[in-house]
mmCIF file of N, CA, C and O in Angstrom:
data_model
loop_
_atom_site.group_PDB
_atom_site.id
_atom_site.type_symbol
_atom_site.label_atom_id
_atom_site.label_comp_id
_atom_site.label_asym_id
_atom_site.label_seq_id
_atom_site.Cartn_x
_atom_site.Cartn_y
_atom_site.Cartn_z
ATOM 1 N N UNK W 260 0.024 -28.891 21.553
ATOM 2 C CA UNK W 260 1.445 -29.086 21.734
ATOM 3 C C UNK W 260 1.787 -30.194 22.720
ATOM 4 O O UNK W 260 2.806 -30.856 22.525
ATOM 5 N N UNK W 261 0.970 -30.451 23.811
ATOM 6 C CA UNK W 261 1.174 -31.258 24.434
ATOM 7 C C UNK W 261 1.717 -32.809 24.185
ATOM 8 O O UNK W 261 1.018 -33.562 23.508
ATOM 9 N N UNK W 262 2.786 -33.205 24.659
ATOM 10 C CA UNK W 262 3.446 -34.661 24.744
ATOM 11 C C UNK W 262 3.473 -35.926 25.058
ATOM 12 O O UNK W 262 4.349 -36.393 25.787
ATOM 13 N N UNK W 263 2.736 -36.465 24.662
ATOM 14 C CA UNK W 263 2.527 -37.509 25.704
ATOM 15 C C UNK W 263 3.733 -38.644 25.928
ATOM 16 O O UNK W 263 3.317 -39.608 26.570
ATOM 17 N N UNK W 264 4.741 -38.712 25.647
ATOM 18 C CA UNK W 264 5.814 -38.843 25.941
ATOM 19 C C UNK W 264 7.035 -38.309 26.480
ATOM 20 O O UNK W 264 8.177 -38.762 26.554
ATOM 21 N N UNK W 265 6.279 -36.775 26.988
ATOM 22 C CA UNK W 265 7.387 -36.295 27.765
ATOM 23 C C UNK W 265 6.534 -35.436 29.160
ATOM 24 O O UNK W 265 5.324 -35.259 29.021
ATOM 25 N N UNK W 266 7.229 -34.924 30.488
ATOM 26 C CA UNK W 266 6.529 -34.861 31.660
ATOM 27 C C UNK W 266 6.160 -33.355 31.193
ATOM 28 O O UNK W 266 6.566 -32.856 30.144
ATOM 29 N N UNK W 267 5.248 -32.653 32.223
ATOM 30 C CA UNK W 267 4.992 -31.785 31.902
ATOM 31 C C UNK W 267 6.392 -30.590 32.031
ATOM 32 O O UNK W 267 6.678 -29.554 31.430
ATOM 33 N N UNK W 268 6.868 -31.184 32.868
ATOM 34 C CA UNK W 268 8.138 -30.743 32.953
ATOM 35 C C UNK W 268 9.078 -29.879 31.871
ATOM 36 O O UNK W 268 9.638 -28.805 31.651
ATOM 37 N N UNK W 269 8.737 -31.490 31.276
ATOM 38 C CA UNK W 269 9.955 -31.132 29.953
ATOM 39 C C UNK W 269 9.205 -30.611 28.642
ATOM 40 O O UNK W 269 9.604 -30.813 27.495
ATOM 41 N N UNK W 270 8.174 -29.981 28.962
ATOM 42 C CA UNK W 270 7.496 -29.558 28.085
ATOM 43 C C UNK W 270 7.233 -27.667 28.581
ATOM 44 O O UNK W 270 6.694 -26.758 27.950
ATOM 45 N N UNK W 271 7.600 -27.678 29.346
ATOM 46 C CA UNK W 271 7.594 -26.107 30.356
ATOM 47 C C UNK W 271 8.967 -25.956 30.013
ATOM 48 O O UNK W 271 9.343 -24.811 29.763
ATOM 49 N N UNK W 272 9.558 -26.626 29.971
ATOM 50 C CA UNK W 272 11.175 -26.269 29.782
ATOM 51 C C UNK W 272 11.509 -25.681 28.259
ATOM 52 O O UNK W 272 12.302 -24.741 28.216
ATOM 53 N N UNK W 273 10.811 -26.301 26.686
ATOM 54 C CA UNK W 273 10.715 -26.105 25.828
ATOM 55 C C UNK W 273 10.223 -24.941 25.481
ATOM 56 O O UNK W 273 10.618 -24.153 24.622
ATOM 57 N N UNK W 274 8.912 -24.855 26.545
ATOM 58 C CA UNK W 274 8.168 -23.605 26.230
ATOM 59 C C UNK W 274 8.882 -22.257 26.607
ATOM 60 O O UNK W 274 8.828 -21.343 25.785
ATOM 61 N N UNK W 275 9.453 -22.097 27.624
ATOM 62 C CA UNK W 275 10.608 -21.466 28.087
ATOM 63 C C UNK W 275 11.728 -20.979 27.366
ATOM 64 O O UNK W 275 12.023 -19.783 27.372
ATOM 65 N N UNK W 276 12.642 -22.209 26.481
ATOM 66 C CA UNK W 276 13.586 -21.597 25.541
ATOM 67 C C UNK W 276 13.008 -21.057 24.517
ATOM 68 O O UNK W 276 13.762 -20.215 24.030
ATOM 69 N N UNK W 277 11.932 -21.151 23.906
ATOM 70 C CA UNK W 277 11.119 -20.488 22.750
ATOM 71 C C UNK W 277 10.380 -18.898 23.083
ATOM 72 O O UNK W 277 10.240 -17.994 22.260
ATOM 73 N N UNK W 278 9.958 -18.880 24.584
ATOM 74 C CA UNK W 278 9.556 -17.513 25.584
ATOM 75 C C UNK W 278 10.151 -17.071 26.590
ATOM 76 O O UNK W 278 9.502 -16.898 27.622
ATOM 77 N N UNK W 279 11.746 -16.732 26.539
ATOM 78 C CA UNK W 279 12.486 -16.284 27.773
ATOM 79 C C UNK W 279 11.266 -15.430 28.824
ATOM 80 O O UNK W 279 10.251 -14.832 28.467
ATOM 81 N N UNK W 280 11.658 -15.585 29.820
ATOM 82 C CA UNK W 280 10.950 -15.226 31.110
ATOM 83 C C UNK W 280 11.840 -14.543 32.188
ATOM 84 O O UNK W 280 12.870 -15.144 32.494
ATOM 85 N N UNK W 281 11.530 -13.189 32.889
ATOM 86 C CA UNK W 281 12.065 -13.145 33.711
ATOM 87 C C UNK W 281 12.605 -14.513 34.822
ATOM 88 O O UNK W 281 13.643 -15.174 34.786
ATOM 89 N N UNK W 282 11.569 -14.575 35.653
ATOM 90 C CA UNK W 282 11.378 -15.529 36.563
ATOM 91 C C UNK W 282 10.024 -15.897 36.460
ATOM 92 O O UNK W 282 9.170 -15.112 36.049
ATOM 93 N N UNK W 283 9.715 -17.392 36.919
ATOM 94 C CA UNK W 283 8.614 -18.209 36.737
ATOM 95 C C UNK W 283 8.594 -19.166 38.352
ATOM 96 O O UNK W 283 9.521 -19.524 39.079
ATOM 97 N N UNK W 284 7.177 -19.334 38.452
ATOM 98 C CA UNK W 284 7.325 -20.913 39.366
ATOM 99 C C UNK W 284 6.146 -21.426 38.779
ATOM 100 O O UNK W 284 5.338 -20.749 38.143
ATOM 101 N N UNK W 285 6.068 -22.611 39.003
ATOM 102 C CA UNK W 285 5.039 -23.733 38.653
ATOM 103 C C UNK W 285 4.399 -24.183 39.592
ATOM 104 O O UNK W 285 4.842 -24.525 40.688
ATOM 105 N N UNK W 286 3.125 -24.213 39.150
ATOM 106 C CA UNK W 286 1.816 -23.899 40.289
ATOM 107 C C UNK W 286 1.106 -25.488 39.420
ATOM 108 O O UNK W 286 0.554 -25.432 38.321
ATOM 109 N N UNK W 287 1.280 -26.682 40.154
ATOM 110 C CA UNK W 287 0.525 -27.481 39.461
ATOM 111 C C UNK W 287 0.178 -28.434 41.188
ATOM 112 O O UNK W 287 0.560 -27.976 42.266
ATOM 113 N N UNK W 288 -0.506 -29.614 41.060
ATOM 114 C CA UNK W 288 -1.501 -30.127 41.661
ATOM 115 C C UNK W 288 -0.110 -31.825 41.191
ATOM 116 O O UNK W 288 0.173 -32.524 42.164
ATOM 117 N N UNK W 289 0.452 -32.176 39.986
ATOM 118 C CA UNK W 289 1.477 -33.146 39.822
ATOM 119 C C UNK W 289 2.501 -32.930 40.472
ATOM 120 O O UNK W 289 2.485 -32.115 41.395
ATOM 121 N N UNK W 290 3.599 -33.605 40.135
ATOM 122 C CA UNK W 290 5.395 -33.251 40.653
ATOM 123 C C UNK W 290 6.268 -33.819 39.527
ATOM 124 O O UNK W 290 7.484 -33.977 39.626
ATOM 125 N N UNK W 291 5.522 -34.115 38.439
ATOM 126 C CA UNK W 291 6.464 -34.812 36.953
ATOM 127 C C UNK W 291 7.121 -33.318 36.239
ATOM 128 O O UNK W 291 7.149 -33.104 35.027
ATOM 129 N N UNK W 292 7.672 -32.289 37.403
ATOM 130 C CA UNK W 292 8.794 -31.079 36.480
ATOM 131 C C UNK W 292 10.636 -31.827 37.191
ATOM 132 O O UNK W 292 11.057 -32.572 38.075
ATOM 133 N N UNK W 293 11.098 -31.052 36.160
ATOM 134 C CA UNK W 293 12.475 -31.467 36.248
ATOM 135 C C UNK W 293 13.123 -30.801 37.490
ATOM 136 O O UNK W 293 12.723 -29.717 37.915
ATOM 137 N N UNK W 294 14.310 -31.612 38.143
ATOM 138 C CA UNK W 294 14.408 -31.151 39.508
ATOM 139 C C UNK W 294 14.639 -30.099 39.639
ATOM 140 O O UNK W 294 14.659 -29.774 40.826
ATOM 141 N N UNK W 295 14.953 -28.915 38.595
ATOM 142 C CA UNK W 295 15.518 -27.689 39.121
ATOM 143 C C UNK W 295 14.609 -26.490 38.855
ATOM 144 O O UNK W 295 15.053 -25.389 39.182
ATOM 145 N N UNK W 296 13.291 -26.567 38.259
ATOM 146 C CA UNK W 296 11.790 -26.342 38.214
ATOM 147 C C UNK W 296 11.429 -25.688 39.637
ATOM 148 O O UNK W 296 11.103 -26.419 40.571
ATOM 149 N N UNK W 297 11.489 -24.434 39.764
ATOM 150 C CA UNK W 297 10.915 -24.124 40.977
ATOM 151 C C UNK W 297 8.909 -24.438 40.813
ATOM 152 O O UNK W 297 8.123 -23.936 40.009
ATOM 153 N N UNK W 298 8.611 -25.627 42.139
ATOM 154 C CA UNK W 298 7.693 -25.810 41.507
ATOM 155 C C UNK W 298 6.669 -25.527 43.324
ATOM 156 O O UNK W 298 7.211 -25.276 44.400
ATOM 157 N N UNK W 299 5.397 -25.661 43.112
ATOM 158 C CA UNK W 299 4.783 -24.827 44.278
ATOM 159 C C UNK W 299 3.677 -25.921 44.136
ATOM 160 O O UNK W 299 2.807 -25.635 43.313
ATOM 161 N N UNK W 300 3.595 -26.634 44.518
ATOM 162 C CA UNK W 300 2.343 -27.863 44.823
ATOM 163 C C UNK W 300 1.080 -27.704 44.994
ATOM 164 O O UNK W 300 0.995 -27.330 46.164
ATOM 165 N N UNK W 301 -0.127 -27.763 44.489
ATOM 166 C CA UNK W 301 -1.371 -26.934 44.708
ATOM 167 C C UNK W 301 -1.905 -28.196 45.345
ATOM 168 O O UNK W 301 -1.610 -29.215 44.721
ATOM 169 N N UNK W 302 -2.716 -28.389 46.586
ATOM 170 C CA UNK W 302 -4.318 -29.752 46.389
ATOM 171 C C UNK W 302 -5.046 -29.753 45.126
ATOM 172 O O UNK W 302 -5.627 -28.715 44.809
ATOM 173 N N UNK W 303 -5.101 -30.810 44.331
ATOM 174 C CA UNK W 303 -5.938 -30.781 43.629
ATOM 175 C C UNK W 303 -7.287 -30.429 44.293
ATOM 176 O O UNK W 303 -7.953 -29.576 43.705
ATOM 177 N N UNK W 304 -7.635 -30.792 45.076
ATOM 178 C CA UNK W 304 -8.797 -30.570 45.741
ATOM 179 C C UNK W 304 -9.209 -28.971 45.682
ATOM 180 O O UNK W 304 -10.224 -28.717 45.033
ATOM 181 N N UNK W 305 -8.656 -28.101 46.173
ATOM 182 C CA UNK W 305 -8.629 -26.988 46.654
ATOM 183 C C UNK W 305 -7.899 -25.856 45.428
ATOM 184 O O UNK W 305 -8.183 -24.668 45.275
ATOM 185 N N UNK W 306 -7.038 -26.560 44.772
ATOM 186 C CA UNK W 306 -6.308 -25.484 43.892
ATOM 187 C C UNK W 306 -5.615 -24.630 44.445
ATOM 188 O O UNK W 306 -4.904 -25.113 45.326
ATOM 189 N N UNK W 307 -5.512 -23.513 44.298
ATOM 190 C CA UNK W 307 -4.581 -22.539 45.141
ATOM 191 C C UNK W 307 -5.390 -21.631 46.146
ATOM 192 O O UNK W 307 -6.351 -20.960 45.769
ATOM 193 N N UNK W 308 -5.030 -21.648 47.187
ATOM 194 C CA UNK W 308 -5.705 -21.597 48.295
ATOM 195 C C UNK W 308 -4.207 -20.540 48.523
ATOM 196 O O UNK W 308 -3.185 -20.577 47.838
ATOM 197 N N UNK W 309 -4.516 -19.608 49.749
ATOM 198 C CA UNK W 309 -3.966 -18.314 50.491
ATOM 199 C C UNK W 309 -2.434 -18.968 50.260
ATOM 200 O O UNK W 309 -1.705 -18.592 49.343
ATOM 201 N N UNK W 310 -2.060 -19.997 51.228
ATOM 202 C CA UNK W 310 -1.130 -20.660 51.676
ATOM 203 C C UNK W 310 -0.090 -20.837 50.343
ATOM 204 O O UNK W 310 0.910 -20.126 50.248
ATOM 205 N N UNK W 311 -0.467 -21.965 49.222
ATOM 206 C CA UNK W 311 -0.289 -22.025 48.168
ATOM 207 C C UNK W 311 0.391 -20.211 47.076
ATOM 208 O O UNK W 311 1.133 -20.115 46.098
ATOM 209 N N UNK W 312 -0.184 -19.367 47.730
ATOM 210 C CA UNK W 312 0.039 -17.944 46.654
ATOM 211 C C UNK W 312 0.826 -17.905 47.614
ATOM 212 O O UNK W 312 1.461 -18.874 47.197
ATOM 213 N N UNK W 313 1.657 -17.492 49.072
ATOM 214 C CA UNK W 313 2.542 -17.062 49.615
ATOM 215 C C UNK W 313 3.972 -17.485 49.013
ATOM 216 O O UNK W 313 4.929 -16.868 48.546
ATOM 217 N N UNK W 314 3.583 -19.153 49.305
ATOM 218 C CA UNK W 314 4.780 -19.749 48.974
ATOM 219 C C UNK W 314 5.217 -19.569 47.853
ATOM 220 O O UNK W 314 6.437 -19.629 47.696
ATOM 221 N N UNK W 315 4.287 -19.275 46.655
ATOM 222 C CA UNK W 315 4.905 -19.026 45.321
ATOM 223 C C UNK W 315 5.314 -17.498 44.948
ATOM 224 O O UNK W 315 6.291 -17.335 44.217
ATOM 225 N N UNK W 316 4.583 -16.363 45.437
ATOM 226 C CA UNK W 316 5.309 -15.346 46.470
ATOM 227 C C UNK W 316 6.565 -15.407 46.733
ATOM 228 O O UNK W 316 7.376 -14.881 45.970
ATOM 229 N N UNK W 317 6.862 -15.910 47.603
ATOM 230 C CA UNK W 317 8.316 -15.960 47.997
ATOM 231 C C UNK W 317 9.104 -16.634 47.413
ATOM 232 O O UNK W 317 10.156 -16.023 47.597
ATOM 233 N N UNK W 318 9.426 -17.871 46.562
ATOM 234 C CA UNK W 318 9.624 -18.607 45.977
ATOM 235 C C UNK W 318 10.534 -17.704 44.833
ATOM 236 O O UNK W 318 11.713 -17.746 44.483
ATOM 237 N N UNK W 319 8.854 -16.513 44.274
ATOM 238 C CA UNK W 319 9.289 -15.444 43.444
ATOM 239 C C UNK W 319 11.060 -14.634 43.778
ATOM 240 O O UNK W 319 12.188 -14.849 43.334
ATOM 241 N N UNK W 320 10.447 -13.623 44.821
ATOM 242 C CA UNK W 320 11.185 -13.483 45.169
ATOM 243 C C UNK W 320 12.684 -13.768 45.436
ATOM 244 O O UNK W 320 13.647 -13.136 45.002
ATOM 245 N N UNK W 321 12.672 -15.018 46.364
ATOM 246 C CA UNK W 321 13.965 -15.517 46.464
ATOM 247 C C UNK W 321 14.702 -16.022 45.255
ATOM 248 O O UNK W 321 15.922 -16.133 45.134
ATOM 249 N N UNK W 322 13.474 -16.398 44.106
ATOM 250 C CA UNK W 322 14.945 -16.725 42.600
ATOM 251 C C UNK W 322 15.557 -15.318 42.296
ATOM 252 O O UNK W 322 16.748 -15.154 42.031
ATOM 253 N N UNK W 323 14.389 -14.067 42.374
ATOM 254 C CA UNK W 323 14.624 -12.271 41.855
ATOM 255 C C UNK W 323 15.937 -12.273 42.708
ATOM 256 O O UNK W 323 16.978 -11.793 42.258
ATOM 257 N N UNK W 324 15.859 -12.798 43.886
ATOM 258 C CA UNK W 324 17.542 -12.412 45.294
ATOM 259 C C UNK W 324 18.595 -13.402 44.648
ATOM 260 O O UNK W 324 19.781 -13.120 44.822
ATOM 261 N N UNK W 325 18.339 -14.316 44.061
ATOM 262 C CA UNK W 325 19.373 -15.200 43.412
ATOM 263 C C UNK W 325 19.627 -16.118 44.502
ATOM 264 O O UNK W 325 20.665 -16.780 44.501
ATOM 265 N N UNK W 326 18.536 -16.248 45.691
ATOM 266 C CA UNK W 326 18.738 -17.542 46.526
ATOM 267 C C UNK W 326 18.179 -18.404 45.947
ATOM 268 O O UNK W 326 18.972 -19.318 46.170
ATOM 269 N N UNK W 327 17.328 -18.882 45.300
ATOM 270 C CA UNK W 327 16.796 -20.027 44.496
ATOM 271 C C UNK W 327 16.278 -21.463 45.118
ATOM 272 O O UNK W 327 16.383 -22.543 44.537
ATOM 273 N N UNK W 328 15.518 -21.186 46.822
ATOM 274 C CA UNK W 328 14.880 -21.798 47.404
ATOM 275 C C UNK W 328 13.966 -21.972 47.366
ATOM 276 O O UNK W 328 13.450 -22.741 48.177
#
């Protein structure tokens, strides 16, 4: 399925209207998602490391509270 004319972004976004989701964040190592993409930055190096799962943790959370930080 993958695009090579569109970011991964806008290809998570597609996948999304076709698989409603409670709540989601995006756990990638890029930054090509659309600005309103709650997205959680991994090191490529390292992948998801302690630090990395909190923030997406809370991230969770705060869209579930409807703060969306």
């Amino acid at each position: 399925f993958p695009s090579h004319d569109k970011s991964r972004g806008y290809e998570i976004q597609d996948w999304l209207e076709r698989n409603p989701v409670e709540s989601y964040v995006i756990l990638d190592d890029d930054s090509d998602m659309i600005s309103h993409q709650p997205l959680v930055k991994c090191p490529n190096r390292f992948g998801i490391t302690y630090e990395v799962a909190k923030e997406a943790i809370q991230k969770l959370n705060n869209i579930k509270d409807g703060s969306n930080k």
